[in-house]
mmCIF file of C-alpha atoms in Angstrom:
data_model
loop_
_atom_site.group_PDB
_atom_site.id
_atom_site.type_symbol
_atom_site.label_atom_id
_atom_site.label_comp_id
_atom_site.label_asym_id
_atom_site.label_seq_id
_atom_site.Cartn_x
_atom_site.Cartn_y
_atom_site.Cartn_z
ATOM 1 C CA UNK A 170 -7.474 -6.801 26.068
ATOM 2 C CA UNK A 171 -5.537 -8.498 23.265
ATOM 3 C CA UNK A 172 -3.435 -11.472 24.361
ATOM 4 C CA UNK A 173 -0.351 -11.262 22.159
ATOM 5 C CA UNK A 174 1.597 -14.368 21.160
ATOM 6 C CA UNK A 175 5.275 -14.976 20.534
ATOM 7 C CA UNK A 176 6.186 -15.056 16.855
ATOM 8 C CA UNK A 177 8.170 -18.279 16.829
ATOM 9 C CA UNK A 178 11.565 -17.777 18.438
ATOM 10 C CA UNK A 179 12.018 -14.167 17.291
ATOM 11 C CA UNK A 180 10.934 -12.507 20.535
ATOM 12 C CA UNK A 181 8.363 -10.437 18.614
ATOM 13 C CA UNK A 182 4.813 -10.494 19.977
ATOM 14 C CA UNK A 183 1.880 -10.472 17.587
ATOM 15 C CA UNK A 184 -1.900 -10.443 17.793
ATOM 16 C CA UNK A 185 -3.808 -13.726 17.340
ATOM 17 C CA UNK A 186 -5.576 -12.168 14.358
ATOM 18 C CA UNK A 187 -3.673 -10.863 11.349
ATOM 19 C CA UNK A 188 -5.325 -8.392 9.006
ATOM 20 C CA UNK A 189 -5.008 -9.777 5.482
ATOM 21 C CA UNK A 190 -5.143 -7.205 2.671
ATOM 22 C CA UNK A 191 -5.893 -9.483 -0.285
ATOM 23 C CA UNK A 192 -9.336 -7.927 -0.719
ATOM 24 C CA UNK A 193 -8.051 -4.361 -0.994
ATOM 25 C CA UNK A 194 -7.911 -3.033 -4.562
ATOM 26 C CA UNK A 195 -9.592 -3.865 -7.852
ATOM 27 C CA UNK A 196 -9.885 -7.593 -7.097
ATOM 28 C CA UNK A 197 -11.914 -6.848 -3.980
ATOM 29 C CA UNK A 198 -12.767 -3.404 -2.644
ATOM 30 C CA UNK A 199 -11.425 -0.655 -4.948
ATOM 31 C CA UNK A 200 -12.277 2.126 -2.467
ATOM 32 C CA UNK A 201 -8.891 3.155 -1.053
ATOM 33 C CA UNK A 202 -10.424 5.294 1.663
ATOM 34 C CA UNK A 203 -12.502 2.408 2.987
ATOM 35 C CA UNK A 204 -9.440 0.175 2.901
ATOM 36 C CA UNK A 205 -7.592 2.707 5.040
ATOM 37 C CA UNK A 206 -10.519 2.863 7.465
ATOM 38 C CA UNK A 207 -10.595 -0.937 7.768
ATOM 39 C CA UNK A 208 -6.873 -1.026 8.543
ATOM 40 C CA UNK A 209 -7.135 1.763 11.112
ATOM 41 C CA UNK A 210 -10.114 0.086 12.781
ATOM 42 C CA UNK A 211 -8.218 -3.213 13.005
ATOM 43 C CA UNK A 212 -5.202 -1.487 14.557
ATOM 44 C CA UNK A 213 -7.432 0.347 17.035
ATOM 45 C CA UNK A 214 -8.858 -3.051 18.065
ATOM 46 C CA UNK A 215 -5.407 -4.424 18.912
ATOM 47 C CA UNK A 216 -4.386 -6.172 15.684
ATOM 48 C CA UNK A 217 -0.708 -5.449 15.083
ATOM 49 C CA UNK A 218 0.037 -7.638 12.036
ATOM 50 C CA UNK A 219 -0.901 -6.630 8.482
ATOM 51 C CA UNK A 220 -0.247 -9.119 5.668
ATOM 52 C CA UNK A 221 -0.329 -8.313 1.968
ATOM 53 C CA UNK A 222 1.470 -9.337 -1.253
ATOM 54 C CA UNK A 223 2.793 -7.648 -4.363
ATOM 55 C CA UNK A 224 0.470 -9.689 -6.560
ATOM 56 C CA UNK A 225 -2.739 -8.624 -4.774
ATOM 57 C CA UNK A 226 -4.421 -6.381 -7.343
ATOM 58 C CA UNK A 227 -0.974 -6.018 -8.945
ATOM 59 C CA UNK A 228 0.457 -3.870 -6.169
ATOM 60 C CA UNK A 229 -2.671 -1.862 -5.365
ATOM 61 C CA UNK A 230 -3.172 -3.653 -2.053
ATOM 62 C CA UNK A 231 0.336 -2.667 -0.954
ATOM 63 C CA UNK A 232 -0.394 0.930 -1.952
ATOM 64 C CA UNK A 233 -3.522 1.013 0.242
ATOM 65 C CA UNK A 234 -1.625 -0.482 3.177
ATOM 66 C CA UNK A 235 1.098 2.128 2.646
ATOM 67 C CA UNK A 236 -1.448 4.946 2.753
ATOM 68 C CA UNK A 237 -2.958 3.573 5.956
ATOM 69 C CA UNK A 238 0.380 3.296 7.773
ATOM 70 C CA UNK A 239 1.820 6.571 6.499
ATOM 71 C CA UNK A 240 1.713 9.372 9.027
ATOM 72 C CA UNK A 241 2.721 7.716 12.269
ATOM 73 C CA UNK A 242 1.333 4.170 12.446
ATOM 74 C CA UNK A 243 4.150 2.263 10.760
ATOM 75 C CA UNK A 244 6.215 1.614 13.904
ATOM 76 C CA UNK A 245 3.277 -0.063 15.650
ATOM 77 C CA UNK A 246 2.730 -2.656 12.904
ATOM 78 C CA UNK A 247 4.466 -5.942 12.130
ATOM 79 C CA UNK A 248 4.237 -5.560 8.364
ATOM 80 C CA UNK A 249 4.312 -8.636 6.129
ATOM 81 C CA UNK A 250 4.262 -8.899 2.360
ATOM 82 C CA UNK A 251 5.099 -11.561 -0.214
ATOM 83 C CA UNK A 252 6.735 -12.024 -3.611
ATOM 84 C CA UNK A 253 6.623 -14.734 -6.292
ATOM 85 C CA UNK A 254 3.543 -14.102 -8.458
ATOM 86 C CA UNK A 255 3.576 -12.630 -11.957
ATOM 87 C CA UNK A 256 3.727 -8.829 -12.026
ATOM 88 C CA UNK A 257 3.271 -7.259 -15.461
ATOM 89 C CA UNK A 258 4.026 -8.987 -18.751
ATOM 90 C CA UNK A 259 7.804 -9.441 -18.646
ATOM 91 C CA UNK A 260 8.853 -13.089 -18.518
ATOM 92 C CA UNK A 261 11.234 -12.407 -15.600
ATOM 93 C CA UNK A 262 8.763 -10.439 -13.463
ATOM 94 C CA UNK A 263 7.961 -13.583 -11.526
ATOM 95 C CA UNK A 264 9.445 -16.233 -9.269
ATOM 96 C CA UNK A 265 12.047 -16.648 -6.563
ATOM 97 C CA UNK A 266 15.278 -15.673 -8.322
ATOM 98 C CA UNK A 267 17.804 -13.241 -6.851
ATOM 99 C CA UNK A 268 17.266 -10.951 -9.846
ATOM 100 C CA UNK A 269 13.517 -10.687 -9.301
ATOM 101 C CA UNK A 270 13.694 -10.477 -5.492
ATOM 102 C CA UNK A 271 16.096 -7.530 -5.631
ATOM 103 C CA UNK A 272 13.869 -5.702 -8.130
ATOM 104 C CA UNK A 273 10.555 -6.403 -6.464
ATOM 105 C CA UNK A 274 11.520 -5.637 -2.879
ATOM 106 C CA UNK A 275 12.322 -2.058 -3.930
ATOM 107 C CA UNK A 276 8.905 -1.711 -5.563
ATOM 108 C CA UNK A 277 7.139 -3.135 -2.518
ATOM 109 C CA UNK A 278 9.017 -0.726 -0.251
ATOM 110 C CA UNK A 279 7.885 2.214 -2.399
ATOM 111 C CA UNK A 280 4.271 1.068 -2.513
ATOM 112 C CA UNK A 281 4.236 0.432 1.238
ATOM 113 C CA UNK A 282 5.900 3.809 1.931
ATOM 114 C CA UNK A 283 8.396 2.272 4.312
ATOM 115 C CA UNK A 284 12.125 1.718 4.641
ATOM 116 C CA UNK A 285 11.809 -1.867 5.851
ATOM 117 C CA UNK A 286 9.523 -4.892 5.711
ATOM 118 C CA UNK A 287 9.186 -6.899 8.913
ATOM 119 C CA UNK A 288 8.363 -10.236 7.259
ATOM 120 C CA UNK A 289 9.188 -10.856 3.588
ATOM 121 C CA UNK A 290 7.607 -14.121 2.492
ATOM 122 C CA UNK A 291 8.152 -16.467 -0.449
ATOM 123 C CA UNK A 292 4.563 -16.723 -1.672
ATOM 124 C CA UNK A 293 4.945 -20.187 -3.227
ATOM 125 C CA UNK A 294 7.762 -22.678 -3.889
ATOM 126 C CA UNK A 295 9.524 -22.329 -7.252
ATOM 127 C CA UNK A 296 10.741 -25.698 -8.608
ATOM 128 C CA UNK A 297 12.988 -24.065 -11.219
ATOM 129 C CA UNK A 298 14.933 -22.005 -8.660
ATOM 130 C CA UNK A 299 17.398 -23.449 -6.146
ATOM 131 C CA UNK A 300 16.091 -22.438 -2.732
ATOM 132 C CA UNK A 301 19.648 -21.554 -1.725
ATOM 133 C CA UNK A 302 19.514 -18.867 -4.432
ATOM 134 C CA UNK A 303 16.350 -17.493 -2.845
ATOM 135 C CA UNK A 304 17.620 -17.685 0.731
ATOM 136 C CA UNK A 305 20.917 -16.097 -0.282
ATOM 137 C CA UNK A 306 19.136 -13.083 -1.774
ATOM 138 C CA UNK A 307 16.816 -12.752 1.210
ATOM 139 C CA UNK A 308 19.747 -13.053 3.633
ATOM 140 C CA UNK A 309 21.447 -10.166 1.852
ATOM 141 C CA UNK A 310 18.291 -8.074 2.251
ATOM 142 C CA UNK A 311 18.278 -8.833 5.981
ATOM 143 C CA UNK A 312 21.897 -7.689 6.220
ATOM 144 C CA UNK A 313 21.038 -4.520 4.277
ATOM 145 C CA UNK A 314 18.224 -3.737 6.733
ATOM 146 C CA UNK A 315 15.491 -3.802 4.091
ATOM 147 C CA UNK A 316 13.740 -6.804 5.627
ATOM 148 C CA UNK A 317 13.793 -8.105 9.192
ATOM 149 C CA UNK A 318 12.660 -11.731 8.844
ATOM 150 C CA UNK A 319 12.109 -14.355 6.141
ATOM 151 C CA UNK A 320 8.918 -16.393 5.812
ATOM 152 C CA UNK A 321 7.313 -18.887 3.424
ATOM 153 C CA UNK A 322 3.725 -19.463 2.341
ATOM 154 C CA UNK A 323 2.011 -22.699 1.341
ATOM 155 C CA UNK A 324 5.216 -24.757 1.424
ATOM 156 C CA UNK A 325 4.980 -28.537 1.915
ATOM 157 C CA UNK A 326 6.714 -29.989 4.959
ATOM 158 C CA UNK A 327 9.658 -31.293 2.911
ATOM 159 C CA UNK A 328 10.418 -27.819 1.544
ATOM 160 C CA UNK A 329 10.175 -26.307 5.034
ATOM 161 C CA UNK A 330 12.756 -28.803 6.310
ATOM 162 C CA UNK A 331 14.964 -28.182 3.265
ATOM 163 C CA UNK A 332 14.946 -24.459 4.021
ATOM 164 C CA UNK A 333 16.092 -25.066 7.582
ATOM 165 C CA UNK A 334 18.854 -27.385 6.350
ATOM 166 C CA UNK A 335 20.094 -24.863 3.776
ATOM 167 C CA UNK A 336 20.211 -22.072 6.344
ATOM 168 C CA UNK A 337 22.237 -24.206 8.767
ATOM 169 C CA UNK A 338 24.648 -25.763 6.273
ATOM 170 C CA UNK A 339 25.224 -22.754 4.031
ATOM 171 C CA UNK A 340 25.145 -19.921 6.534
ATOM 172 C CA UNK A 341 21.902 -18.290 5.368
ATOM 173 C CA UNK A 342 19.361 -16.405 7.443
ATOM 174 C CA UNK A 343 16.721 -18.830 8.703
ATOM 175 C CA UNK A 344 13.094 -18.922 7.655
ATOM 176 C CA UNK A 345 11.127 -18.037 10.812
ATOM 177 C CA UNK A 346 7.517 -18.566 9.713
ATOM 178 C CA UNK A 347 5.171 -20.475 7.438
ATOM 179 C CA UNK A 348 1.797 -19.326 6.137
ATOM 180 C CA UNK A 349 -0.320 -22.413 5.317
ATOM 181 C CA UNK A 350 -4.009 -22.775 4.439
ATOM 182 C CA UNK A 351 -5.886 -24.097 7.467
ATOM 183 C CA UNK A 352 -9.555 -24.360 8.341
ATOM 184 C CA UNK A 353 -12.071 -26.894 9.592
ATOM 185 C CA UNK A 354 -12.664 -27.907 5.965
ATOM 186 C CA UNK A 355 -8.952 -28.058 5.103
ATOM 187 C CA UNK A 356 -7.114 -29.897 7.880
ATOM 188 C CA UNK A 357 -4.408 -31.558 5.804
ATOM 189 C CA UNK A 358 -1.646 -29.418 7.321
ATOM 190 C CA UNK A 359 -2.299 -31.035 10.711
ATOM 191 C CA UNK A 360 -0.497 -34.134 9.456
ATOM 192 C CA UNK A 361 2.983 -32.810 8.683
ATOM 193 C CA UNK A 362 3.193 -29.055 8.086
ATOM 194 C CA UNK A 363 2.072 -27.927 11.544
ATOM 195 C CA UNK A 364 4.141 -30.554 13.442
ATOM 196 C CA UNK A 365 7.222 -29.611 11.385
ATOM 197 C CA UNK A 366 6.640 -25.925 12.175
ATOM 198 C CA UNK A 367 6.495 -26.790 15.877
ATOM 199 C CA UNK A 368 9.653 -28.907 15.663
ATOM 200 C CA UNK A 369 11.652 -26.036 14.166
ATOM 201 C CA UNK A 370 10.109 -23.285 16.283
ATOM 202 C CA UNK A 371 8.462 -21.553 13.324
ATOM 203 C CA UNK A 372 5.616 -19.110 13.706
ATOM 204 C CA UNK A 373 2.477 -20.079 11.776
ATOM 205 C CA UNK A 374 0.233 -17.433 10.216
ATOM 206 C CA UNK A 375 -2.587 -19.506 8.749
ATOM 207 C CA UNK A 376 -4.668 -18.261 5.843
ATOM 208 C CA UNK A 377 -8.296 -18.854 4.845
ATOM 209 C CA UNK A 378 -9.743 -19.876 8.252
ATOM 210 C CA UNK A 379 -13.185 -19.431 6.652
ATOM 211 C CA UNK A 380 -12.265 -21.869 3.843
ATOM 212 C CA UNK A 381 -12.612 -19.313 1.081
ATOM 213 C CA UNK A 382 -15.988 -18.134 2.393
ATOM 214 C CA UNK A 383 -17.575 -21.559 2.958
ATOM 215 C CA UNK A 384 -17.599 -20.954 6.728
ATOM 216 C CA UNK A 385 -18.903 -17.385 6.541
ATOM 217 C CA UNK A 386 -22.487 -18.503 7.198
ATOM 218 C CA UNK A 387 -23.656 -17.464 3.733
ATOM 219 C CA UNK A 388 -23.598 -20.862 2.019
ATOM 220 C CA UNK A 389 -26.274 -23.514 2.468
ATOM 221 C CA UNK A 390 -28.168 -26.109 0.485
ATOM 222 C CA UNK A 391 -30.741 -24.609 -1.862
ATOM 223 C CA UNK A 392 -28.547 -21.646 -2.762
ATOM 224 C CA UNK A 393 -28.495 -21.200 -6.543
ATOM 225 C CA UNK A 394 -26.975 -17.748 -7.177
ATOM 226 C CA UNK A 395 -23.456 -16.473 -6.385
ATOM 227 C CA UNK A 396 -23.570 -14.292 -3.260
ATOM 228 C CA UNK A 397 -20.019 -12.968 -3.181
ATOM 229 C CA UNK A 398 -17.382 -11.574 -5.521
ATOM 230 C CA UNK A 399 -15.366 -14.766 -5.088
ATOM 231 C CA UNK A 400 -18.337 -16.965 -5.990
ATOM 232 C CA UNK A 401 -19.092 -14.782 -9.001
ATOM 233 C CA UNK A 402 -15.516 -15.102 -10.303
ATOM 234 C CA UNK A 403 -15.200 -18.827 -9.505
ATOM 235 C CA UNK A 404 -18.723 -20.290 -9.729
ATOM 236 C CA UNK A 405 -17.421 -23.845 -10.029
ATOM 237 C CA UNK A 406 -15.804 -23.557 -6.642
ATOM 238 C CA UNK A 407 -19.253 -23.234 -5.056
ATOM 239 C CA UNK A 408 -21.387 -25.270 -7.493
ATOM 240 C CA UNK A 409 -23.469 -27.615 -5.280
ATOM 241 C CA UNK A 410 -23.803 -30.075 -8.165
ATOM 242 C CA UNK A 411 -20.132 -31.015 -7.793
ATOM 243 C CA UNK A 412 -19.646 -33.917 -5.335
ATOM 244 C CA UNK A 413 -16.857 -32.177 -3.396
ATOM 245 C CA UNK A 414 -18.992 -29.080 -2.921
ATOM 246 C CA UNK A 415 -22.005 -31.156 -1.905
ATOM 247 C CA UNK A 416 -19.877 -32.780 0.818
ATOM 248 C CA UNK A 417 -18.745 -29.364 2.019
ATOM 249 C CA UNK A 418 -22.339 -28.130 2.176
ATOM 250 C CA UNK A 419 -23.298 -31.051 4.409
ATOM 251 C CA UNK A 420 -20.378 -30.322 6.726
ATOM 252 C CA UNK A 421 -21.100 -26.580 6.750
ATOM 253 C CA UNK A 422 -24.699 -27.119 7.801
ATOM 254 C CA UNK A 423 -23.628 -29.466 10.605
ATOM 255 C CA UNK A 424 -21.028 -26.936 11.754
ATOM 256 C CA UNK A 425 -23.610 -24.147 11.657
ATOM 257 C CA UNK A 426 -25.880 -26.204 13.941
ATOM 258 C CA UNK A 427 -22.932 -26.854 16.266
ATOM 259 C CA UNK A 428 -22.062 -23.155 16.389
ATOM 260 C CA UNK A 429 -25.648 -22.285 17.277
ATOM 261 C CA UNK A 430 -25.663 -24.866 20.071
ATOM 262 C CA UNK A 431 -22.411 -23.404 21.412
ATOM 263 C CA UNK A 432 -23.815 -19.874 21.315
ATOM 264 C CA UNK A 433 -21.376 -18.758 18.610
ATOM 265 C CA UNK A 434 -21.505 -17.510 15.068
ATOM 266 C CA UNK A 435 -20.141 -19.916 12.474
ATOM 267 C CA UNK A 436 -17.373 -17.383 11.773
ATOM 268 C CA UNK A 437 -16.258 -17.364 15.405
ATOM 269 C CA UNK A 438 -16.402 -21.154 15.580
ATOM 270 C CA UNK A 439 -14.237 -21.450 12.462
ATOM 271 C CA UNK A 440 -11.584 -18.932 13.493
ATOM 272 C CA UNK A 441 -11.605 -20.110 17.102
ATOM 273 C CA UNK A 442 -10.893 -23.645 15.907
ATOM 274 C CA UNK A 443 -7.812 -22.532 13.955
ATOM 275 C CA UNK A 444 -6.471 -20.465 16.846
ATOM 276 C CA UNK A 445 -6.825 -23.433 19.227
ATOM 277 C CA UNK A 446 -4.104 -25.452 17.465
ATOM 278 C CA UNK A 447 -0.856 -25.084 19.463
ATOM 279 C CA UNK A 448 1.197 -24.558 16.298
ATOM 280 C CA UNK A 449 -0.857 -21.587 15.096
ATOM 281 C CA UNK A 450 0.451 -18.166 16.048
ATOM 282 C CA UNK A 451 -2.069 -15.989 14.215
ATOM 283 C CA UNK A 452 -4.971 -16.473 11.803
ATOM 284 C CA UNK A 453 -5.398 -14.196 8.810
ATOM 285 C CA UNK A 454 -8.768 -12.540 8.376
ATOM 286 C CA UNK A 455 -9.401 -10.875 5.016
ATOM 287 C CA UNK A 456 -12.347 -8.483 5.312
ATOM 288 C CA UNK A 457 -13.541 -6.608 2.238
ATOM 289 C CA UNK A 458 -15.765 -4.240 4.237
ATOM 290 C CA UNK A 459 -15.986 -2.838 7.736
ATOM 291 C CA UNK A 460 -18.987 -5.105 8.313
ATOM 292 C CA UNK A 461 -16.862 -8.135 7.480
ATOM 293 C CA UNK A 462 -14.187 -6.935 9.899
ATOM 294 C CA UNK A 463 -16.683 -6.459 12.725
ATOM 295 C CA UNK A 464 -18.032 -9.990 12.237
ATOM 296 C CA UNK A 465 -14.540 -11.481 12.697
ATOM 297 C CA UNK A 466 -12.830 -9.349 15.345
ATOM 298 C CA UNK A 467 -14.283 -11.108 18.389
ATOM 299 C CA UNK A 468 -13.098 -14.553 17.283
ATOM 300 C CA UNK A 469 -9.764 -14.135 19.083
ATOM 301 C CA UNK A 470 -11.614 -14.247 22.419
ATOM 302 C CA UNK A 471 -13.396 -17.532 21.662
ATOM 303 C CA UNK A 472 -12.399 -20.637 23.632
ATOM 304 C CA UNK A 473 -13.825 -23.872 22.263
ATOM 305 C CA UNK A 474 -14.599 -26.650 24.734
ATOM 306 C CA UNK A 475 -13.351 -30.198 24.254
ATOM 307 C CA UNK A 476 -16.931 -31.289 23.566
ATOM 308 C CA UNK A 477 -17.173 -28.813 20.679
ATOM 309 C CA UNK A 478 -13.765 -29.877 19.351
ATOM 310 C CA UNK A 479 -14.762 -33.540 19.523
ATOM 311 C CA UNK A 480 -17.900 -32.801 17.525
ATOM 312 C CA UNK A 481 -15.858 -30.919 14.907
ATOM 313 C CA UNK A 482 -13.602 -33.986 14.646
ATOM 314 C CA UNK A 483 -16.673 -36.118 13.941
ATOM 315 C CA UNK A 484 -17.841 -33.783 11.173
ATOM 316 C CA UNK A 485 -14.391 -33.351 9.552
ATOM 317 C CA UNK A 486 -11.838 -35.839 10.939
ATOM 318 C CA UNK A 487 -8.361 -34.574 11.904
ATOM 319 C CA UNK A 488 -5.884 -34.354 9.052
ATOM 320 C CA UNK A 489 -8.497 -34.578 6.278
ATOM 321 C CA UNK A 490 -9.612 -31.949 3.793
ATOM 322 C CA UNK A 491 -12.862 -31.260 2.008
ATOM 323 C CA UNK A 492 -11.228 -28.565 -0.103
ATOM 324 C CA UNK A 493 -9.852 -29.888 -3.428
ATOM 325 C CA UNK A 494 -7.660 -26.770 -3.760
ATOM 326 C CA UNK A 495 -5.610 -28.033 -0.794
ATOM 327 C CA UNK A 496 -5.374 -31.635 -1.977
ATOM 328 C CA UNK A 497 -1.601 -31.395 -2.074
ATOM 329 C CA UNK A 498 -1.563 -31.700 1.705
ATOM 330 C CA UNK A 499 -2.194 -35.431 2.009
ATOM 331 C CA UNK A 500 0.782 -36.991 3.806
ATOM 332 C CA UNK A 501 0.448 -40.049 6.092
ATOM 333 C CA UNK A 502 -2.498 -40.536 8.403
ATOM 334 C CA UNK A 503 -2.812 -38.261 11.416
ATOM 335 C CA UNK A 504 -3.409 -40.467 14.449
ATOM 336 C CA UNK A 505 -3.110 -38.075 17.376
ATOM 337 C CA UNK A 506 -5.619 -35.189 17.241
ATOM 338 C CA UNK A 507 -4.709 -34.329 20.863
ATOM 339 C CA UNK A 508 -1.779 -32.303 19.518
ATOM 340 C CA UNK A 509 -4.134 -29.379 18.987
ATOM 341 C CA UNK A 510 -5.626 -29.707 22.478
ATOM 342 C CA UNK A 511 -2.603 -28.385 24.339
ATOM 343 C CA UNK A 512 -2.985 -24.768 25.414
ATOM 344 C CA UNK A 513 -0.997 -22.092 23.614
ATOM 345 C CA UNK A 514 1.478 -20.395 25.935
#
């Protein structure tokens, strides 16, 4: 039976796994019917959060999610989507401005076939836009009933704090969640982002618990050909000749041995690690096929022992990252890894 968790201080209860829809559409799996089946299977297994974004396959992902929820399943789902990325060719079809938010939310609502979005998230910070402008527009959408809650994604700790300050001082609706990258190979958010989320009572929906596929069990030394769509599109990201990738391969092989000793798949070890942190509310899984979904579903039931966690800390120390894409998360040294040892209530 699924053990649901409180979504920050909202009173909403969500599943420890969130179904991410980034891989639905032309950039992943273009078969709409299979996408619908994956979503239905996830819901049948107790997942009640679906996360997508307008930019995923330029709206196609939202369309597939809308098809899956149309016909009676919408009320059972905590539906999350995001805005910020470039849509189309117009110079203003991008960003965090009031003008763009008001245009794009209507398009997302149509694609999702719904009257409201539970969690509308700012996909990335926008340096050229005052965050009060963004929060003001989102607050108006809350008051209009088009969105229920406001979230952010991949914000540094300073921007998270700024958002809380703006809401308090200027009478805006408060951001209630953050969606950061977090995995065994990318632990930088343990230093500041996750503690700040805890301090302000924010829910955390972490993305990429498999580190972009590195912890899927498919990558090992001696591999010379791309074995996934992601690797085919971004071969440099997995090129073992690059020093950063070579370091990741060493860690991945050690983690695979540890998972085997613990009687787990590497996938379950990786997702179970993320879910063990007391700040994490839910971890996003992004299956492209039903087989991928089946390999990840059981991870929510995994409980890692302190011995396993200690060994993970030896392989990739707390607060460090082996993923250059997340190098922006390098605040001061993390000295107390015990913060992730407390049980999640």
